[in-house]
């Protein structure tokens, strides 16, 4: 029987999604060392937008690749 992790530990799932969204954003922009401190605000905005979605990977990637920061790199 599968257990629903989100139902039992919603904060853990939320935190894991945030970490994944941040890692996805940074990796899509390039190597983490290429993300400059001034880019951090843009990364945070993208992560916030991703948090509001509950969709698949394509819907996670779209806001990243459409962002100004991605298009300017």
Backbone as JSON Lines, residues from 0, in Angstrom:
{"i":0,"aa":"X","n":[0.84,-1.17,0.0],"ca":[0.0,0.0,0.0],"c":[0.9,1.25,0.0]}
{"i":1,"aa":"X","n":[0.61,2.12,-0.93],"ca":[1.38,3.37,-1.0],"c":[0.84,4.37,0.0]}
{"i":2,"aa":"X","n":[1.74,5.06,0.61],"ca":[1.34,6.11,1.56],"c":[1.49,7.46,0.88]}
{"i":3,"aa":"X","n":[0.61,8.36,1.18],"ca":[0.64,9.69,0.6],"c":[1.52,10.59,1.47]}
{"i":4,"aa":"X","n":[2.74,10.83,1.01],"ca":[3.69,11.64,1.77],"c":[3.18,13.06,1.95]}
{"i":5,"aa":"X","n":[2.56,13.62,0.92],"ca":[2.06,14.99,1.02],"c":[1.0,15.12,2.1]}
{"i":6,"aa":"X","n":[0.18,14.1,2.25],"ca":[-0.86,14.14,3.27],"c":[-0.31,14.03,4.68]}
{"i":7,"aa":"X","n":[0.76,13.27,4.83],"ca":[1.33,13.06,6.16],"c":[2.36,14.12,6.54]}
{"i":8,"aa":"X","n":[3.07,14.64,5.55],"ca":[4.16,15.6,5.82],"c":[4.13,16.74,4.8]}
{"i":9,"aa":"X","n":[3.1,17.57,4.82],"ca":[2.99,18.62,3.8],"c":[4.14,19.62,3.82]}
{"i":10,"aa":"X","n":[4.67,19.94,4.99],"ca":[5.77,20.89,5.05],"c":[7.05,20.31,4.45]}
{"i":11,"aa":"X","n":[7.27,19.03,4.66],"ca":[8.43,18.36,4.09],"c":[8.34,18.35,2.57]}
{"i":12,"aa":"X","n":[7.17,18.06,2.06],"ca":[6.96,18.06,0.6],"c":[7.13,19.46,0.04]}
{"i":13,"aa":"X","n":[6.6,20.45,0.72],"ca":[6.74,21.85,0.27],"c":[8.22,22.25,0.23]}
{"i":14,"aa":"X","n":[8.95,21.9,1.26],"ca":[10.37,22.23,1.32],"c":[11.14,21.52,0.21]}
{"i":15,"aa":"X","n":[10.82,20.26,-0.05],"ca":[11.5,19.51,-1.11],"c":[11.21,20.13,-2.48]}
{"i":16,"aa":"X","n":[9.96,20.56,-2.7],"ca":[9.61,21.22,-3.96],"c":[10.38,22.53,-4.13]}
{"i":17,"aa":"X","n":[10.53,23.3,-3.05],"ca":[11.27,24.56,-3.11],"c":[12.74,24.3,-3.45]}
{"i":18,"aa":"X","n":[13.33,23.3,-2.81],"ca":[14.73,22.97,-3.07],"c":[14.9,22.52,-4.52]}
{"i":19,"aa":"X","n":[13.99,21.68,-4.99],"ca":[14.05,21.21,-6.37],"c":[13.89,22.37,-7.35]}
{"i":20,"aa":"X","n":[12.93,23.25,-7.09],"ca":[12.69,24.39,-7.98],"c":[13.91,25.31,-8.02]}
{"i":21,"aa":"X","n":[14.53,25.55,-6.88],"ca":[15.72,26.4,-6.85],"c":[16.88,25.74,-7.6]}
{"i":22,"aa":"X","n":[17.08,24.46,-7.37],"ca":[18.16,23.73,-8.06],"c":[17.91,23.71,-9.56]}
{"i":23,"aa":"X","n":[16.68,23.46,-9.96],"ca":[16.33,23.44,-11.38],"c":[16.6,24.8,-12.02]}
{"i":24,"aa":"X","n":[16.2,25.86,-11.33],"ca":[16.41,27.21,-11.85],"c":[17.89,27.5,-12.02]}
{"i":25,"aa":"X","n":[18.67,27.24,-10.99],"ca":[20.11,27.53,-11.04],"c":[20.81,26.68,-12.1]}
{"i":26,"aa":"X","n":[20.48,25.4,-12.18],"ca":[21.1,24.53,-13.17],"c":[20.71,24.93,-14.6]}
{"i":27,"aa":"X","n":[19.49,25.38,-14.78],"ca":[19.05,25.81,-16.11],"c":[19.77,27.08,-16.54]}
{"i":28,"aa":"X","n":[20.09,27.93,-15.56],"ca":[20.8,29.17,-15.87],"c":[22.28,28.94,-16.13]}
{"i":29,"aa":"X","n":[22.78,27.82,-15.76],"ca":[24.2,27.51,-15.93],"c":[24.73,26.9,-14.66]}
{"i":30,"aa":"X","n":[26.01,26.73,-14.59],"ca":[26.6,26.19,-13.38],"c":[26.31,27.13,-12.2]}
{"i":31,"aa":"X","n":[26.11,26.57,-11.01],"ca":[25.77,27.41,-9.86],"c":[26.73,28.57,-9.63]}
{"i":32,"aa":"X","n":[28.01,28.36,-9.91],"ca":[28.97,29.45,-9.69],"c":[28.79,30.58,-10.7]}
{"i":33,"aa":"X","n":[28.02,30.35,-11.77],"ca":[27.76,31.41,-12.75],"c":[26.59,32.3,-12.33]}
{"i":34,"aa":"X","n":[25.8,31.87,-11.38],"ca":[24.68,32.67,-10.91],"c":[25.25,33.7,-9.93]}
{"i":35,"aa":"X","n":[25.19,34.94,-10.35],"ca":[25.78,36.02,-9.56],"c":[24.83,36.43,-8.44]}
{"i":36,"aa":"X","n":[25.38,37.06,-7.4],"ca":[24.51,37.51,-6.3],"c":[23.36,38.4,-6.76]}
{"i":37,"aa":"X","n":[23.58,39.21,-7.78],"ca":[22.5,40.08,-8.26],"c":[21.4,39.27,-8.94]}
{"i":38,"aa":"X","n":[21.72,38.04,-9.36],"ca":[20.73,37.17,-9.98],"c":[19.83,36.49,-8.94]}
{"i":39,"aa":"X","n":[20.23,36.54,-7.69],"ca":[19.51,35.83,-6.63],"c":[18.05,36.27,-6.53]}
{"i":40,"aa":"X","n":[17.78,37.57,-6.68],"ca":[16.4,38.05,-6.62],"c":[15.56,37.44,-7.73]}
{"i":41,"aa":"X","n":[16.13,37.34,-8.93],"ca":[15.41,36.74,-10.04],"c":[15.17,35.25,-9.79]}
{"i":42,"aa":"X","n":[16.16,34.57,-9.26],"ca":[16.0,33.15,-8.93],"c":[14.88,32.99,-7.9]}
{"i":43,"aa":"X","n":[14.87,33.84,-6.89],"ca":[13.83,33.77,-5.86],"c":[12.44,34.02,-6.45]}
{"i":44,"aa":"X","n":[12.32,34.97,-7.38],"ca":[11.02,35.23,-8.04],"c":[10.56,34.0,-8.81]}
{"i":45,"aa":"X","n":[11.47,33.38,-9.54],"ca":[11.13,32.19,-10.32],"c":[10.68,31.07,-9.39]}
{"i":46,"aa":"X","n":[11.41,30.86,-8.31],"ca":[11.05,29.81,-7.35],"c":[9.66,30.07,-6.78]}
{"i":47,"aa":"X","n":[9.36,31.32,-6.44],"ca":[8.02,31.67,-5.93],"c":[6.95,31.34,-6.95]}
{"i":48,"aa":"X","n":[7.21,31.64,-8.21],"ca":[6.24,31.34,-9.27],"c":[6.06,29.82,-9.39]}
{"i":49,"aa":"X","n":[7.14,29.09,-9.29],"ca":[7.05,27.64,-9.4],"c":[6.28,27.04,-8.22]}
{"i":50,"aa":"X","n":[6.39,27.66,-7.05],"ca":[5.68,27.18,-5.87],"c":[4.17,27.22,-6.07]}
{"i":51,"aa":"X","n":[3.71,28.19,-6.84],"ca":[2.27,28.35,-7.03],"c":[1.7,27.33,-8.01]}
{"i":52,"aa":"X","n":[2.55,26.59,-8.67],"ca":[2.1,25.59,-9.64],"c":[2.16,24.21,-9.01]}
{"i":53,"aa":"X","n":[1.3,23.36,-9.49],"ca":[1.31,21.98,-9.02],"c":[1.23,21.07,-10.24]}
{"i":54,"aa":"X","n":[2.1,21.34,-11.21],"ca":[2.04,20.66,-12.48],"c":[3.29,19.83,-12.71]}
{"i":55,"aa":"X","n":[3.47,19.4,-13.94],"ca":[4.59,18.55,-14.29],"c":[5.87,19.31,-14.54]}
{"i":56,"aa":"X","n":[6.89,18.59,-14.93],"ca":[8.22,19.16,-15.14],"c":[8.21,20.26,-16.2]}
{"i":57,"aa":"X","n":[7.46,20.08,-17.27],"ca":[7.39,21.1,-18.32],"c":[6.91,22.43,-17.74]}
{"i":58,"aa":"X","n":[5.93,22.36,-16.86],"ca":[5.41,23.58,-16.24],"c":[6.38,24.18,-15.24]}
{"i":59,"aa":"X","n":[7.33,23.39,-14.76],"ca":[8.37,23.93,-13.9],"c":[9.45,24.62,-14.72]}
{"i":60,"aa":"X","n":[9.76,24.06,-15.88],"ca":[10.85,24.59,-16.7],"c":[10.43,25.87,-17.43]}
{"i":61,"aa":"X","n":[9.19,25.95,-17.85],"ca":[8.72,27.08,-18.66],"c":[9.03,28.46,-18.04]}
{"i":62,"aa":"X","n":[8.66,28.7,-16.76],"ca":[8.97,30.03,-16.2],"c":[10.47,30.33,-16.15]}
{"i":63,"aa":"X","n":[11.27,29.29,-16.01],"ca":[12.72,29.5,-15.95],"c":[13.24,29.96,-17.31]}
{"i":64,"aa":"X","n":[12.9,29.24,-18.36],"ca":[13.44,29.56,-19.68],"c":[12.81,30.8,-20.29]}
{"i":65,"aa":"X","n":[11.68,31.24,-19.76],"ca":[11.05,32.48,-20.23],"c":[11.49,33.7,-19.43]}
{"i":66,"aa":"X","n":[12.28,33.51,-18.38],"ca":[12.68,34.61,-17.52],"c":[13.72,35.49,-18.19]}
{"i":67,"aa":"X","n":[13.74,36.75,-17.81],"ca":[14.73,37.7,-18.33],"c":[16.15,37.24,-18.03]}
{"i":68,"aa":"X","n":[16.35,36.7,-16.83],"ca":[17.69,36.27,-16.43],"c":[18.18,35.14,-17.33]}
{"i":69,"aa":"X","n":[17.31,34.21,-17.69],"ca":[17.7,33.11,-18.58],"c":[18.0,33.63,-19.97]}
{"i":70,"aa":"X","n":[17.14,34.5,-20.47],"ca":[17.3,35.01,-21.82],"c":[18.52,35.91,-21.97]}
{"i":71,"aa":"X","n":[19.0,36.47,-20.85],"ca":[20.17,37.37,-20.93],"c":[21.49,36.63,-20.73]}
{"i":72,"aa":"X","n":[21.46,35.35,-20.38],"ca":[22.71,34.62,-20.13],"c":[23.25,34.05,-21.42]}
